[in-house]
PDB file of C-alpha atoms in Angstrom:
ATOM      1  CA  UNK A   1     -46.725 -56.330   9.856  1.00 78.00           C
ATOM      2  CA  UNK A   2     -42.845 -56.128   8.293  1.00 88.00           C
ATOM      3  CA  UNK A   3     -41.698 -52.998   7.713  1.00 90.00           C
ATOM      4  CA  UNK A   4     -41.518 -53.818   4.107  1.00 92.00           C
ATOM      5  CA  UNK A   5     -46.047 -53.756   4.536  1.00 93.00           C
ATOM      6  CA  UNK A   6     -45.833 -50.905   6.686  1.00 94.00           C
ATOM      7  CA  UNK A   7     -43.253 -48.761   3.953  1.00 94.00           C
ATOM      8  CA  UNK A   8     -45.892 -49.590   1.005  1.00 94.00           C
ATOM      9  CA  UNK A   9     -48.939 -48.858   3.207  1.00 95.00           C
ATOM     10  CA  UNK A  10     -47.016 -45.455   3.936  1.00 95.00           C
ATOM     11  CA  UNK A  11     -47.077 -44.804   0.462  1.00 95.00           C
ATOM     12  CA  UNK A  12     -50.706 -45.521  -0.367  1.00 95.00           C
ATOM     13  CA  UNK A  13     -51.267 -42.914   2.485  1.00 95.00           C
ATOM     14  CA  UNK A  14     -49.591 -40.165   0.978  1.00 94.00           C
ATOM     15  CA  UNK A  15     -51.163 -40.931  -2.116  1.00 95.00           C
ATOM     16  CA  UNK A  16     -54.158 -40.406  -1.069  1.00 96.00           C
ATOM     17  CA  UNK A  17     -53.261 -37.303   1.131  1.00 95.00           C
ATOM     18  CA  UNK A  18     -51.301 -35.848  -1.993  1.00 94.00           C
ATOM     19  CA  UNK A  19     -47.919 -35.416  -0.025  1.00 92.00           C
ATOM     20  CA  UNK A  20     -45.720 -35.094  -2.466  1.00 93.00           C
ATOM     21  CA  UNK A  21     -42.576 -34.731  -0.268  1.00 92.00           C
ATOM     22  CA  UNK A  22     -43.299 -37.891   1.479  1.00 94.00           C
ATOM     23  CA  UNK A  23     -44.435 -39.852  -1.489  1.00 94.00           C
ATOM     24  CA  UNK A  24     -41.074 -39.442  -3.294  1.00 94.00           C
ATOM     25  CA  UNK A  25     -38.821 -40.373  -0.196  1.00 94.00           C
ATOM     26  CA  UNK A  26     -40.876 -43.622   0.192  1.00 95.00           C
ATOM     27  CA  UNK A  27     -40.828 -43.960  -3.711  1.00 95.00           C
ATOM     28  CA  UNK A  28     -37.287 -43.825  -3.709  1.00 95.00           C
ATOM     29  CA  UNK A  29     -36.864 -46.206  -0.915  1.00 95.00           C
ATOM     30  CA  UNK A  30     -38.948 -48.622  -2.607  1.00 95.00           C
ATOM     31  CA  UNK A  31     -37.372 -48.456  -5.544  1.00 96.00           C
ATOM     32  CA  UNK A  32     -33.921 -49.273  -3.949  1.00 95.00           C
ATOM     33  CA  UNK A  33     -35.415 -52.263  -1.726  1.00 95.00           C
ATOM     34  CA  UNK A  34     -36.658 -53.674  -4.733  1.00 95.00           C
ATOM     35  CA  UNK A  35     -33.066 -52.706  -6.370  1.00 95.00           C
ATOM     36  CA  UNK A  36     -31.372 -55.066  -3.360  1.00 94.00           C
ATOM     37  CA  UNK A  37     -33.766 -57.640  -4.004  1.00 93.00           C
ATOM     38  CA  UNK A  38     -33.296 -58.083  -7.204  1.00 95.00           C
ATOM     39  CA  UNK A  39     -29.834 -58.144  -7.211  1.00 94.00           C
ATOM     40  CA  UNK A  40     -29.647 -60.229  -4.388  1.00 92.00           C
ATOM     41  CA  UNK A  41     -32.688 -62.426  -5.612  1.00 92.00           C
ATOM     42  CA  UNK A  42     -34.215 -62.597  -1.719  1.00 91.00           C
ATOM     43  CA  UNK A  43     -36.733 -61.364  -0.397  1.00 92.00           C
ATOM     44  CA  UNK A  44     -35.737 -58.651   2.429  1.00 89.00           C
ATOM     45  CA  UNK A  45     -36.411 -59.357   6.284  1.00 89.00           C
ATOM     46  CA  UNK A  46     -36.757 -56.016   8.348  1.00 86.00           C
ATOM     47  CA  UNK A  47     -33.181 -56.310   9.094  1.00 83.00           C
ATOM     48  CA  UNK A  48     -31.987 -55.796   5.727  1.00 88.00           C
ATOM     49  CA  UNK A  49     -34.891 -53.373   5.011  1.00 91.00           C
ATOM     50  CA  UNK A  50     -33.397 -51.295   7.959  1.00 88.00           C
ATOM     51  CA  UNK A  51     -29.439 -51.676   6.577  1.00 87.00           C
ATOM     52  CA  UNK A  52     -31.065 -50.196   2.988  1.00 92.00           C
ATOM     53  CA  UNK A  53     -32.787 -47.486   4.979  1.00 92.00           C
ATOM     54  CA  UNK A  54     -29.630 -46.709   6.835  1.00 88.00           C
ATOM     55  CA  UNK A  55     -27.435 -45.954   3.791  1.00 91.00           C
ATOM     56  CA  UNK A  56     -29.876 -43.928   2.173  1.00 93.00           C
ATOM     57  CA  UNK A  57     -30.025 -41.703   4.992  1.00 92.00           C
ATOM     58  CA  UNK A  58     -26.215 -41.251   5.167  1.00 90.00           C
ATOM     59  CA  UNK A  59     -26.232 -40.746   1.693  1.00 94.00           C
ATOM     60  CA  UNK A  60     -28.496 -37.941   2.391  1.00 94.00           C
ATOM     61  CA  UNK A  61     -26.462 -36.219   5.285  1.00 92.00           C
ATOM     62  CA  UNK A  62     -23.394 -36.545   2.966  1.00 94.00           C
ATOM     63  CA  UNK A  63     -25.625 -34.518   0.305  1.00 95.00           C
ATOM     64  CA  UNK A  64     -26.602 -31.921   3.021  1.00 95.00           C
ATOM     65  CA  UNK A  65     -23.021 -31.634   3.750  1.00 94.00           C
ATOM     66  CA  UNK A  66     -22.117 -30.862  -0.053  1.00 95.00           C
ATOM     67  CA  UNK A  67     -25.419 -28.850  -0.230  1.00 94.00           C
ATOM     68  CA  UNK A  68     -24.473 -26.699   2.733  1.00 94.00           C
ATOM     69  CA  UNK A  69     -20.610 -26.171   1.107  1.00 94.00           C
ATOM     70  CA  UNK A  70     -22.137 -24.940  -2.688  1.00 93.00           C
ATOM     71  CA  UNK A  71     -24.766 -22.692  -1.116  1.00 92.00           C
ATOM     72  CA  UNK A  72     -27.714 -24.760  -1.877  1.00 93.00           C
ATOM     73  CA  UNK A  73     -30.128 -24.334   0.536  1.00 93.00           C
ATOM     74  CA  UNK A  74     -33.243 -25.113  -1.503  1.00 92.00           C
ATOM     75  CA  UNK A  75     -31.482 -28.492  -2.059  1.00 94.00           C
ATOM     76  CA  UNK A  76     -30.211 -28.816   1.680  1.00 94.00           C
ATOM     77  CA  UNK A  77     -34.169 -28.643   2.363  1.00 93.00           C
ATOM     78  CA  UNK A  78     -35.393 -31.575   0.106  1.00 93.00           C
ATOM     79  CA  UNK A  79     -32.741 -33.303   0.996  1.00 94.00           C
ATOM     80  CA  UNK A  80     -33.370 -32.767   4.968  1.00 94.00           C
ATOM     81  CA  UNK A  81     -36.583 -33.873   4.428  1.00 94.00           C
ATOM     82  CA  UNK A  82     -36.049 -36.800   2.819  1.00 93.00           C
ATOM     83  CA  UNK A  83     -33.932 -37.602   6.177  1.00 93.00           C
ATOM     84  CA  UNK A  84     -36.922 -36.705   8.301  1.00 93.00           C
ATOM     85  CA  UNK A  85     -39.079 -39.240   6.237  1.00 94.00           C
ATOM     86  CA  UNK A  86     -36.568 -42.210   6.038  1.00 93.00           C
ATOM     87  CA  UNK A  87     -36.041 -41.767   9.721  1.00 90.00           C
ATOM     88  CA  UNK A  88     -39.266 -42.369  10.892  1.00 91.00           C
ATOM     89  CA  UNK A  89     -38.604 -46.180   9.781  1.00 90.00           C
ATOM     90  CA  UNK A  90     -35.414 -46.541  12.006  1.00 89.00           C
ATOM     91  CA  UNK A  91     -35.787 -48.506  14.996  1.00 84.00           C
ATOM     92  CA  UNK A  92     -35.720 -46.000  18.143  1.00 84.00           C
ATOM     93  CA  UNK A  93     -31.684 -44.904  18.961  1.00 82.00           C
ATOM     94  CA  UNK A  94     -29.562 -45.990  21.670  1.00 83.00           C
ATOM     95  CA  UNK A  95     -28.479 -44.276  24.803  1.00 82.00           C
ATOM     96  CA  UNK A  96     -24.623 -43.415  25.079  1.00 85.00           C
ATOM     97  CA  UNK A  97     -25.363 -45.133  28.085  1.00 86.00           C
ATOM     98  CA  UNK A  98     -27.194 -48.066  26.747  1.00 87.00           C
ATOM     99  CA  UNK A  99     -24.304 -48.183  23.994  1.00 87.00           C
ATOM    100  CA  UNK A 100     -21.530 -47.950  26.818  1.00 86.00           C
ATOM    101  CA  UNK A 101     -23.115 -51.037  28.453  1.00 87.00           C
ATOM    102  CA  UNK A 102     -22.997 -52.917  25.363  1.00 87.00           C
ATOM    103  CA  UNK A 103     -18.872 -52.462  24.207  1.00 87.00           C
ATOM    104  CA  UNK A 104     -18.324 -53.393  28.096  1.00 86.00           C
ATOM    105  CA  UNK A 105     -20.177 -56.534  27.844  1.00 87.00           C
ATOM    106  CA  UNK A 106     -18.819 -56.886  24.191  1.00 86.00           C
ATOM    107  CA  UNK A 107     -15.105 -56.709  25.628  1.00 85.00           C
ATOM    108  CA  UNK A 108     -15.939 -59.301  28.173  1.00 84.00           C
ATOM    109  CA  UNK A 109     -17.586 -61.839  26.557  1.00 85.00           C
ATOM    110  CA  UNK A 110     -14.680 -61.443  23.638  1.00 82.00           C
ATOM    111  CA  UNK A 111     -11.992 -61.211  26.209  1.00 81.00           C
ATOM    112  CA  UNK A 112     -10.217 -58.339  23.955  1.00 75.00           C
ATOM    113  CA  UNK A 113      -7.180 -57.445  25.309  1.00 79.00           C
ATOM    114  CA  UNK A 114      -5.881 -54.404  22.884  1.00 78.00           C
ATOM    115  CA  UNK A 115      -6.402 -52.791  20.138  1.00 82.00           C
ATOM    116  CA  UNK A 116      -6.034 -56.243  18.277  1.00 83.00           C
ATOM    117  CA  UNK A 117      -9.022 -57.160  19.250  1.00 80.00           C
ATOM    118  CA  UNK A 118     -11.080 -54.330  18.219  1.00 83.00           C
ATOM    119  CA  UNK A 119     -12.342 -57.275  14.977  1.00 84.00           C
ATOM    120  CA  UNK A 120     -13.545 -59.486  18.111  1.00 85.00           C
ATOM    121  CA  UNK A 121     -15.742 -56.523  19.714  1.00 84.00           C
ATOM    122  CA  UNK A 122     -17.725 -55.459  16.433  1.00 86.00           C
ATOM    123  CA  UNK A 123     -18.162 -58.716  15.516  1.00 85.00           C
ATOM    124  CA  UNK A 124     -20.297 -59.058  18.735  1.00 85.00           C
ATOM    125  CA  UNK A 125     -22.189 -55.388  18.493  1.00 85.00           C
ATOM    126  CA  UNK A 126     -22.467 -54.860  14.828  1.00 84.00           C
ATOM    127  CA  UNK A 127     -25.863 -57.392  15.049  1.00 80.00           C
ATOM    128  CA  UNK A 128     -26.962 -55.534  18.421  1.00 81.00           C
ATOM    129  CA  UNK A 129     -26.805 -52.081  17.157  1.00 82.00           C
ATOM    130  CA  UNK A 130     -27.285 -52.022  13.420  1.00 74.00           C
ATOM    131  CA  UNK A 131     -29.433 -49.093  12.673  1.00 73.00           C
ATOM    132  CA  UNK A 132     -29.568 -48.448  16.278  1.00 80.00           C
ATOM    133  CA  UNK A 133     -26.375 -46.432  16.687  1.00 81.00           C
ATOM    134  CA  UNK A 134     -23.771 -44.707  14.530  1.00 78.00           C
ATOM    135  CA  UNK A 135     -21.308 -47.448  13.941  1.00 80.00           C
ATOM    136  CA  UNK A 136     -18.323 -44.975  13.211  1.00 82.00           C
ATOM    137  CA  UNK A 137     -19.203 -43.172  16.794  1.00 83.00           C
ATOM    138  CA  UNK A 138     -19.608 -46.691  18.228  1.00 85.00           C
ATOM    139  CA  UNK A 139     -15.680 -47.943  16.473  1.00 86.00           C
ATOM    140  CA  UNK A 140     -14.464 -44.436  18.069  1.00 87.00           C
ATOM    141  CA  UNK A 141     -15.715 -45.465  21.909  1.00 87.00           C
ATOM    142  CA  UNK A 142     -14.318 -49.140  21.014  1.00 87.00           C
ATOM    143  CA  UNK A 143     -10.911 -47.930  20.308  1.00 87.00           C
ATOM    144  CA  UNK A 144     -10.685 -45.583  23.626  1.00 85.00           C
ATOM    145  CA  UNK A 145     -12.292 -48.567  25.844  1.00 84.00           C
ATOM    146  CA  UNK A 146      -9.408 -51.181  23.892  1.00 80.00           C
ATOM    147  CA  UNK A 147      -6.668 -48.331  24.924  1.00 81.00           C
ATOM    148  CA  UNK A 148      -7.282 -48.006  28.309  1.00 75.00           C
TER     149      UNK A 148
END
């Protein structure tokens, strides 16, 4: 089953179990799958399904953030919640461990030298760890491996 199936079988669920807080997350990530198809005119593979989930949700924490700053905490909630739902589509997270091993490898196999190189390295880990790892945390431990 894609995860495309598995979103819209989601939804029939809460439906039927009259979540409402669930049933407008998954709504809303429908609607914006279907947005990317159609202005892509593809159909999406998990992999892009995953890349539409993963904005969404840091659209969401950038929401909590402003939330949390006006003094909205009955908006910081839904919004929270949403995160909780989209999340539960994300493939399971790396280790800082697991992610170590993989800019190590990534510096090897590119044979990066400096900080000009730093193009090479995510070129190699941005397919491994899409969705799987915070990219910005991931360019942060690039740039203090490239500066050793």
């Amino acid at each position: 089953m894609t995860l495309k199936q598995q979103i819209n079988d989601d939804m029939k669920q809460a439906m039927k179990a009259r979540d409402s807080v669930r049933l407008g997350a998954i709504r809303l990530l429908m609607a914006a799958i279907k947005q990317k198809e159609v202005d892509e005119q593809v159909e999406l593979d998990d992999t892009a399904v995953t890349a539409v989930i993963d904005k969404m949700i840091k659209q969401r924490r950038d929401s909590v953030a402003q939330y949390k700053a006006g003094g909205r905490e009955d908006l910081v909630e839904a919004e929270s919640a949403e995160i909780d739902v989209l999340s539960g589509y994300m493939p399971q997270p790396l280790s800082e461990a697991e992610i170590a091993a993989l800019i190590e490898q990534a510096v090897a196999d590119s044979g990066a030298a400096g900080m000009q190189d730093m193009g090479k390295v995510m070129a190699l880990l941005r397919p491994k760890l899409a969705g799987r790892a915070d990219m910005a945390a991931v360019s942060a431990l690039i740039k203090a491996r490239l500066a050793r």
